[in-house]
PDB file of C-alpha atoms in Angstrom:
ATOM      1  CA  UNK A   1     151.874  48.354  63.411  1.00 66.00           C
ATOM      2  CA  UNK A   2     149.794  46.378  65.886  1.00 77.00           C
ATOM      3  CA  UNK A   3     146.277  47.624  66.520  1.00 92.00           C
ATOM      4  CA  UNK A   4     144.486  48.366  69.751  1.00 96.00           C
ATOM      5  CA  UNK A   5     144.178  45.322  71.947  1.00 97.00           C
ATOM      6  CA  UNK A   6     141.749  44.715  74.785  1.00 97.00           C
ATOM      7  CA  UNK A   7     141.718  42.034  77.426  1.00 97.00           C
ATOM      8  CA  UNK A   8     139.815  40.043  78.314  1.00 97.00           C
ATOM      9  CA  UNK A   9     137.505  39.672  75.337  1.00 96.00           C
ATOM     10  CA  UNK A  10     134.679  38.143  77.320  1.00 96.00           C
ATOM     11  CA  UNK A  11     133.856  38.287  80.990  1.00 96.00           C
ATOM     12  CA  UNK A  12     131.042  37.081  83.219  1.00 98.00           C
ATOM     13  CA  UNK A  13     130.565  38.601  86.659  1.00 97.00           C
ATOM     14  CA  UNK A  14     127.827  38.706  89.258  1.00 97.00           C
ATOM     15  CA  UNK A  15     126.110  41.713  90.777  1.00 97.00           C
ATOM     16  CA  UNK A  16     128.154  43.479  93.411  1.00 97.00           C
ATOM     17  CA  UNK A  17     131.507  42.321  92.081  1.00 98.00           C
ATOM     18  CA  UNK A  18     134.064  44.608  90.550  1.00 98.00           C
ATOM     19  CA  UNK A  19     135.868  44.268  87.235  1.00 98.00           C
ATOM     20  CA  UNK A  20     139.008  45.645  85.606  1.00 98.00           C
ATOM     21  CA  UNK A  21     139.389  45.848  81.840  1.00 98.00           C
ATOM     22  CA  UNK A  22     142.641  46.528  80.043  1.00 98.00           C
ATOM     23  CA  UNK A  23     143.493  48.358  76.836  1.00 98.00           C
ATOM     24  CA  UNK A  24     146.806  48.620  75.015  1.00 98.00           C
ATOM     25  CA  UNK A  25     146.801  51.447  72.459  1.00 96.00           C
ATOM     26  CA  UNK A  26     148.607  51.588  69.163  1.00 95.00           C
ATOM     27  CA  UNK A  27     152.294  52.230  69.717  1.00 93.00           C
ATOM     28  CA  UNK A  28     152.945  55.957  69.928  1.00 92.00           C
ATOM     29  CA  UNK A  29     149.356  56.893  70.720  1.00 93.00           C
ATOM     30  CA  UNK A  30     148.996  58.803  73.973  1.00 93.00           C
ATOM     31  CA  UNK A  31     145.225  59.190  74.066  1.00 92.00           C
ATOM     32  CA  UNK A  32     142.945  56.367  75.147  1.00 95.00           C
ATOM     33  CA  UNK A  33     139.168  56.693  75.282  1.00 94.00           C
ATOM     34  CA  UNK A  34     136.650  54.270  76.690  1.00 96.00           C
ATOM     35  CA  UNK A  35     133.094  53.730  75.503  1.00 94.00           C
ATOM     36  CA  UNK A  36     130.191  51.621  76.708  1.00 95.00           C
ATOM     37  CA  UNK A  37     127.889  50.169  74.077  1.00 94.00           C
ATOM     38  CA  UNK A  38     124.485  48.692  74.793  1.00 92.00           C
ATOM     39  CA  UNK A  39     121.622  47.951  72.385  1.00 86.00           C
ATOM     40  CA  UNK A  40     119.420  50.588  73.968  1.00 83.00           C
ATOM     41  CA  UNK A  41     121.889  53.446  74.444  1.00 84.00           C
ATOM     42  CA  UNK A  42     124.354  52.941  71.630  1.00 85.00           C
ATOM     43  CA  UNK A  43     127.960  54.079  71.970  1.00 89.00           C
ATOM     44  CA  UNK A  44     128.367  56.198  75.085  1.00 91.00           C
ATOM     45  CA  UNK A  45     131.566  57.981  75.993  1.00 91.00           C
ATOM     46  CA  UNK A  46     133.003  57.072  79.384  1.00 94.00           C
ATOM     47  CA  UNK A  47     136.296  58.944  79.663  1.00 92.00           C
ATOM     48  CA  UNK A  48     139.506  59.790  77.885  1.00 93.00           C
ATOM     49  CA  UNK A  49     143.044  59.681  79.199  1.00 94.00           C
ATOM     50  CA  UNK A  50     146.031  61.510  77.785  1.00 93.00           C
ATOM     51  CA  UNK A  51     149.513  61.239  79.218  1.00 92.00           C
ATOM     52  CA  UNK A  52     148.218  59.576  82.388  1.00 95.00           C
ATOM     53  CA  UNK A  53     145.649  62.320  83.050  1.00 95.00           C
ATOM     54  CA  UNK A  54     141.917  62.155  82.593  1.00 93.00           C
ATOM     55  CA  UNK A  55     141.153  64.727  79.921  1.00 89.00           C
ATOM     56  CA  UNK A  56     137.419  64.226  79.379  1.00 88.00           C
ATOM     57  CA  UNK A  57     134.637  62.479  81.205  1.00 90.00           C
ATOM     58  CA  UNK A  58     131.174  61.319  80.225  1.00 90.00           C
ATOM     59  CA  UNK A  59     128.039  61.105  82.345  1.00 90.00           C
ATOM     60  CA  UNK A  60     128.622  57.897  84.226  1.00 95.00           C
ATOM     61  CA  UNK A  61     128.488  57.283  87.980  1.00 96.00           C
ATOM     62  CA  UNK A  62     131.599  57.192  90.098  1.00 96.00           C
ATOM     63  CA  UNK A  63     131.555  53.380  90.033  1.00 97.00           C
ATOM     64  CA  UNK A  64     133.231  53.735  86.652  1.00 98.00           C
ATOM     65  CA  UNK A  65     136.843  54.785  86.884  1.00 97.00           C
ATOM     66  CA  UNK A  66     139.979  54.507  84.872  1.00 97.00           C
ATOM     67  CA  UNK A  67     143.646  55.175  84.773  1.00 97.00           C
ATOM     68  CA  UNK A  68     146.493  55.332  82.322  1.00 97.00           C
ATOM     69  CA  UNK A  69     150.045  54.204  82.811  1.00 97.00           C
ATOM     70  CA  UNK A  70     153.272  55.769  81.627  1.00 96.00           C
ATOM     71  CA  UNK A  71     153.377  53.384  78.653  1.00 95.00           C
ATOM     72  CA  UNK A  72     149.882  54.661  77.642  1.00 95.00           C
ATOM     73  CA  UNK A  73     148.190  51.386  78.504  1.00 97.00           C
ATOM     74  CA  UNK A  74     144.886  52.029  80.203  1.00 98.00           C
ATOM     75  CA  UNK A  75     142.582  50.212  82.561  1.00 98.00           C
ATOM     76  CA  UNK A  76     138.991  50.864  83.460  1.00 98.00           C
ATOM     77  CA  UNK A  77     137.348  49.609  86.596  1.00 98.00           C
ATOM     78  CA  UNK A  78     133.705  49.152  87.435  1.00 98.00           C
ATOM     79  CA  UNK A  79     132.874  48.572  91.079  1.00 96.00           C
ATOM     80  CA  UNK A  80     129.682  47.182  92.582  1.00 97.00           C
ATOM     81  CA  UNK A  81     128.479  45.799  89.286  1.00 97.00           C
ATOM     82  CA  UNK A  82     124.821  46.110  88.331  1.00 97.00           C
ATOM     83  CA  UNK A  83     122.867  44.134  85.764  1.00 96.00           C
ATOM     84  CA  UNK A  84     122.698  47.236  83.590  1.00 95.00           C
ATOM     85  CA  UNK A  85     126.472  47.295  83.301  1.00 97.00           C
ATOM     86  CA  UNK A  86     126.278  44.377  80.890  1.00 97.00           C
ATOM     87  CA  UNK A  87     127.667  45.824  77.680  1.00 96.00           C
ATOM     88  CA  UNK A  88     130.428  45.878  75.131  1.00 96.00           C
ATOM     89  CA  UNK A  89     133.239  48.081  76.438  1.00 97.00           C
ATOM     90  CA  UNK A  90     135.331  49.600  73.707  1.00 96.00           C
ATOM     91  CA  UNK A  91     138.667  51.283  73.912  1.00 96.00           C
ATOM     92  CA  UNK A  92     140.018  53.645  71.253  1.00 94.00           C
ATOM     93  CA  UNK A  93     143.396  55.260  70.849  1.00 94.00           C
ATOM     94  CA  UNK A  94     144.564  58.236  68.815  1.00 90.00           C
ATOM     95  CA  UNK A  95     147.818  60.045  68.317  1.00 86.00           C
ATOM     96  CA  UNK A  96     150.847  60.096  66.132  1.00 78.00           C
ATOM     97  CA  UNK A  97     150.691  62.161  62.962  1.00 77.00           C
ATOM     98  CA  UNK A  98     146.885  62.085  62.837  1.00 75.00           C
ATOM     99  CA  UNK A  99     145.704  63.228  66.237  1.00 77.00           C
ATOM    100  CA  UNK A 100     142.031  63.007  65.349  1.00 77.00           C
ATOM    101  CA  UNK A 101     141.259  59.587  63.937  1.00 84.00           C
ATOM    102  CA  UNK A 102     140.291  57.075  66.584  1.00 88.00           C
ATOM    103  CA  UNK A 103     141.314  53.447  66.257  1.00 92.00           C
ATOM    104  CA  UNK A 104     139.132  51.033  68.172  1.00 94.00           C
ATOM    105  CA  UNK A 105     139.924  47.733  69.780  1.00 95.00           C
ATOM    106  CA  UNK A 106     137.684  44.676  69.477  1.00 94.00           C
ATOM    107  CA  UNK A 107     136.022  45.358  72.816  1.00 96.00           C
ATOM    108  CA  UNK A 108     135.384  43.437  75.990  1.00 97.00           C
ATOM    109  CA  UNK A 109     131.932  41.933  76.315  1.00 96.00           C
ATOM    110  CA  UNK A 110     130.862  41.998  79.950  1.00 97.00           C
ATOM    111  CA  UNK A 111     127.881  40.053  81.198  1.00 97.00           C
ATOM    112  CA  UNK A 112     126.639  40.724  84.703  1.00 97.00           C
ATOM    113  CA  UNK A 113     124.405  38.044  86.211  1.00 97.00           C
TER     114      UNK A 113
ATOM    115  CA  UNK B   1     124.943  65.551  72.218  1.00 60.00           C
ATOM    116  CA  UNK B   2     125.726  64.453  68.692  1.00 63.00           C
ATOM    117  CA  UNK B   3     125.601  67.284  66.178  1.00 84.00           C
ATOM    118  CA  UNK B   4     124.493  65.080  63.322  1.00 92.00           C
ATOM    119  CA  UNK B   5     121.248  63.516  62.094  1.00 93.00           C
ATOM    120  CA  UNK B   6     121.191  60.257  60.190  1.00 96.00           C
ATOM    121  CA  UNK B   7     118.377  57.951  59.064  1.00 97.00           C
ATOM    122  CA  UNK B   8     118.123  54.989  61.423  1.00 95.00           C
ATOM    123  CA  UNK B   9     118.328  52.386  58.661  1.00 97.00           C
ATOM    124  CA  UNK B  10     118.772  51.938  54.921  1.00 97.00           C
ATOM    125  CA  UNK B  11     118.779  49.085  52.434  1.00 97.00           C
ATOM    126  CA  UNK B  12     120.988  48.720  49.396  1.00 96.00           C
ATOM    127  CA  UNK B  13     121.248  45.965  46.794  1.00 96.00           C
ATOM    128  CA  UNK B  14     124.557  44.180  46.567  1.00 96.00           C
ATOM    129  CA  UNK B  15     126.733  45.608  43.808  1.00 96.00           C
ATOM    130  CA  UNK B  16     124.951  48.950  43.792  1.00 96.00           C
ATOM    131  CA  UNK B  17     126.257  52.191  45.266  1.00 97.00           C
ATOM    132  CA  UNK B  18     125.204  52.833  48.838  1.00 98.00           C
ATOM    133  CA  UNK B  19     124.593  56.513  49.571  1.00 98.00           C
ATOM    134  CA  UNK B  20     124.380  57.345  53.261  1.00 98.00           C
ATOM    135  CA  UNK B  21     123.226  60.860  54.132  1.00 97.00           C
ATOM    136  CA  UNK B  22     124.136  62.935  57.162  1.00 96.00           C
ATOM    137  CA  UNK B  23     122.767  66.315  58.212  1.00 95.00           C
ATOM    138  CA  UNK B  24     124.983  68.642  60.207  1.00 93.00           C
ATOM    139  CA  UNK B  25     123.230  71.972  59.827  1.00 92.00           C
ATOM    140  CA  UNK B  26     125.023  73.598  62.779  1.00 90.00           C
ATOM    141  CA  UNK B  27     128.513  72.688  61.615  1.00 90.00           C
ATOM    142  CA  UNK B  28     131.076  75.411  62.197  1.00 87.00           C
ATOM    143  CA  UNK B  29     133.807  76.478  59.836  1.00 86.00           C
ATOM    144  CA  UNK B  30     136.519  74.568  61.667  1.00 86.00           C
ATOM    145  CA  UNK B  31     134.655  71.299  62.027  1.00 88.00           C
ATOM    146  CA  UNK B  32     135.457  68.275  59.934  1.00 91.00           C
ATOM    147  CA  UNK B  33     133.047  65.497  58.981  1.00 93.00           C
ATOM    148  CA  UNK B  34     134.189  62.023  60.002  1.00 92.00           C
ATOM    149  CA  UNK B  35     132.654  58.673  59.141  1.00 95.00           C
ATOM    150  CA  UNK B  36     133.111  55.424  61.015  1.00 95.00           C
ATOM    151  CA  UNK B  37     131.360  52.097  60.675  1.00 96.00           C
ATOM    152  CA  UNK B  38     130.786  49.243  63.067  1.00 95.00           C
ATOM    153  CA  UNK B  39     130.298  45.724  61.884  1.00 93.00           C
ATOM    154  CA  UNK B  40     128.336  43.598  64.311  1.00 86.00           C
ATOM    155  CA  UNK B  41     130.140  43.027  67.620  1.00 79.00           C
ATOM    156  CA  UNK B  42     133.378  44.615  66.423  1.00 87.00           C
ATOM    157  CA  UNK B  43     134.936  47.953  67.309  1.00 91.00           C
ATOM    158  CA  UNK B  44     134.104  50.906  65.045  1.00 92.00           C
ATOM    159  CA  UNK B  45     136.376  51.387  62.057  1.00 93.00           C
ATOM    160  CA  UNK B  46     137.466  54.721  60.600  1.00 92.00           C
ATOM    161  CA  UNK B  47     136.360  55.233  56.983  1.00 95.00           C
ATOM    162  CA  UNK B  48     137.032  58.776  55.807  1.00 95.00           C
ATOM    163  CA  UNK B  49     136.923  62.430  56.779  1.00 93.00           C
ATOM    164  CA  UNK B  50     136.750  65.814  55.062  1.00 93.00           C
ATOM    165  CA  UNK B  51     136.371  69.539  55.608  1.00 93.00           C
ATOM    166  CA  UNK B  52     134.764  71.013  52.507  1.00 91.00           C
ATOM    167  CA  UNK B  53     136.237  69.301  49.475  1.00 87.00           C
ATOM    168  CA  UNK B  54     135.022  65.927  48.329  1.00 93.00           C
ATOM    169  CA  UNK B  55     137.290  63.110  49.436  1.00 96.00           C
ATOM    170  CA  UNK B  56     137.912  59.601  48.169  1.00 96.00           C
ATOM    171  CA  UNK B  57     139.925  56.702  49.491  1.00 95.00           C
ATOM    172  CA  UNK B  58     140.036  52.973  48.948  1.00 94.00           C
ATOM    173  CA  UNK B  59     136.941  52.438  51.054  1.00 94.00           C
ATOM    174  CA  UNK B  60     134.549  55.219  50.126  1.00 97.00           C
ATOM    175  CA  UNK B  61     133.864  58.703  48.829  1.00 97.00           C
ATOM    176  CA  UNK B  62     132.658  61.629  50.879  1.00 98.00           C
ATOM    177  CA  UNK B  63     130.579  64.340  49.244  1.00 97.00           C
ATOM    178  CA  UNK B  64     130.071  67.519  51.276  1.00 96.00           C
ATOM    179  CA  UNK B  65     127.558  70.106  50.106  1.00 95.00           C
ATOM    180  CA  UNK B  66     128.792  73.582  49.343  1.00 94.00           C
ATOM    181  CA  UNK B  67     127.105  75.039  52.423  1.00 94.00           C
ATOM    182  CA  UNK B  68     128.560  72.114  54.450  1.00 94.00           C
ATOM    183  CA  UNK B  69     125.221  71.488  56.147  1.00 94.00           C
ATOM    184  CA  UNK B  70     125.052  67.927  54.901  1.00 95.00           C
ATOM    185  CA  UNK B  71     127.196  65.200  53.465  1.00 96.00           C
ATOM    186  CA  UNK B  72     126.888  61.805  51.811  1.00 97.00           C
ATOM    187  CA  UNK B  73     129.085  58.776  52.258  1.00 98.00           C
ATOM    188  CA  UNK B  74     129.219  56.680  49.109  1.00 98.00           C
ATOM    189  CA  UNK B  75     130.209  53.026  49.016  1.00 97.00           C
ATOM    190  CA  UNK B  76     130.576  52.583  45.255  1.00 96.00           C
ATOM    191  CA  UNK B  77     129.943  48.853  44.958  1.00 94.00           C
ATOM    192  CA  UNK B  78     128.343  47.580  48.132  1.00 96.00           C
ATOM    193  CA  UNK B  79     128.998  44.008  49.218  1.00 96.00           C
ATOM    194  CA  UNK B  80     127.446  41.930  51.968  1.00 96.00           C
ATOM    195  CA  UNK B  81     130.477  42.720  54.118  1.00 94.00           C
ATOM    196  CA  UNK B  82     129.463  46.381  54.108  1.00 96.00           C
ATOM    197  CA  UNK B  83     126.455  45.565  56.286  1.00 97.00           C
ATOM    198  CA  UNK B  84     127.145  47.660  59.379  1.00 96.00           C
ATOM    199  CA  UNK B  85     126.128  50.707  61.406  1.00 95.00           C
ATOM    200  CA  UNK B  86     127.596  53.869  59.906  1.00 97.00           C
ATOM    201  CA  UNK B  87     128.327  56.860  62.133  1.00 95.00           C
ATOM    202  CA  UNK B  88     128.744  60.440  60.968  1.00 95.00           C
ATOM    203  CA  UNK B  89     130.561  62.769  63.382  1.00 91.00           C
ATOM    204  CA  UNK B  90     131.552  66.422  63.177  1.00 89.00           C
ATOM    205  CA  UNK B  91     134.379  67.855  65.233  1.00 82.00           C
ATOM    206  CA  UNK B  92     137.212  70.287  65.112  1.00 77.00           C
ATOM    207  CA  UNK B  93     140.692  68.987  64.646  1.00 71.00           C
ATOM    208  CA  UNK B  94     143.291  69.454  67.347  1.00 66.00           C
ATOM    209  CA  UNK B  95     140.658  69.751  70.033  1.00 67.00           C
ATOM    210  CA  UNK B  96     140.913  67.923  73.288  1.00 67.00           C
ATOM    211  CA  UNK B  97     137.190  67.464  73.817  1.00 70.00           C
ATOM    212  CA  UNK B  98     135.457  64.137  73.737  1.00 73.00           C
ATOM    213  CA  UNK B  99     134.238  62.489  70.548  1.00 77.00           C
ATOM    214  CA  UNK B 100     130.507  61.791  70.651  1.00 80.00           C
ATOM    215  CA  UNK B 101     128.832  59.155  68.515  1.00 85.00           C
ATOM    216  CA  UNK B 102     125.167  59.437  67.540  1.00 86.00           C
ATOM    217  CA  UNK B 103     122.856  56.523  66.749  1.00 88.00           C
ATOM    218  CA  UNK B 104     124.161  56.051  63.220  1.00 94.00           C
ATOM    219  CA  UNK B 105     122.531  54.403  60.197  1.00 96.00           C
ATOM    220  CA  UNK B 106     122.135  50.650  60.057  1.00 96.00           C
ATOM    221  CA  UNK B 107     122.908  49.706  56.457  1.00 97.00           C
ATOM    222  CA  UNK B 108     121.546  46.401  55.179  1.00 97.00           C
ATOM    223  CA  UNK B 109     123.077  45.079  51.985  1.00 96.00           C
ATOM    224  CA  UNK B 110     120.571  42.849  50.244  1.00 94.00           C
ATOM    225  CA  UNK B 111     121.795  39.898  48.129  1.00 92.00           C
TER     226      UNK B 111
END
């Protein structure tokens, strides 16, 4: 079974731009969570989507948003990028027989200049 | 907030057993202990989980104390490839709430 995939893997943007990241979960998984990882803050939860609905949300400003499609693929968007948004953005899916174990993708490394 | 406490870093000699502790003194009866690890610049990887019995799989063993207030992840024969950050998480199964990662333990395997 294919794992979680994320595109693009690397991205460079400038301040003020917006960015969209994509995540394809493991086949059959309906939950997709997004995390931001920086050296100073570690792994921070952004939000989780389940069956196209946002189920949980972390403490991030409204510039961070997401959505999930009927095929469970998910996108996250960051508008008006700031230097501090430079991070590794990780997506994780869960579902199937084991609803609890999260399976992570390789991440998208975003650099904001 | 994370419900677990882990040492920020540990060293282990290659070939020896690596024992990573985790304190979860406020764990409730329905909460499981999960372990993940993250090798540099990769996504975290699931290792093992347990409720109250000790568990073993091809990657590691999980020892949970009888009072369930702490646990130890054991990598029986550590290799250089086990160098990673190890995260201990407690959560109930079949809950819809978010999964929170703490700071984890950075394990250095020394040649």
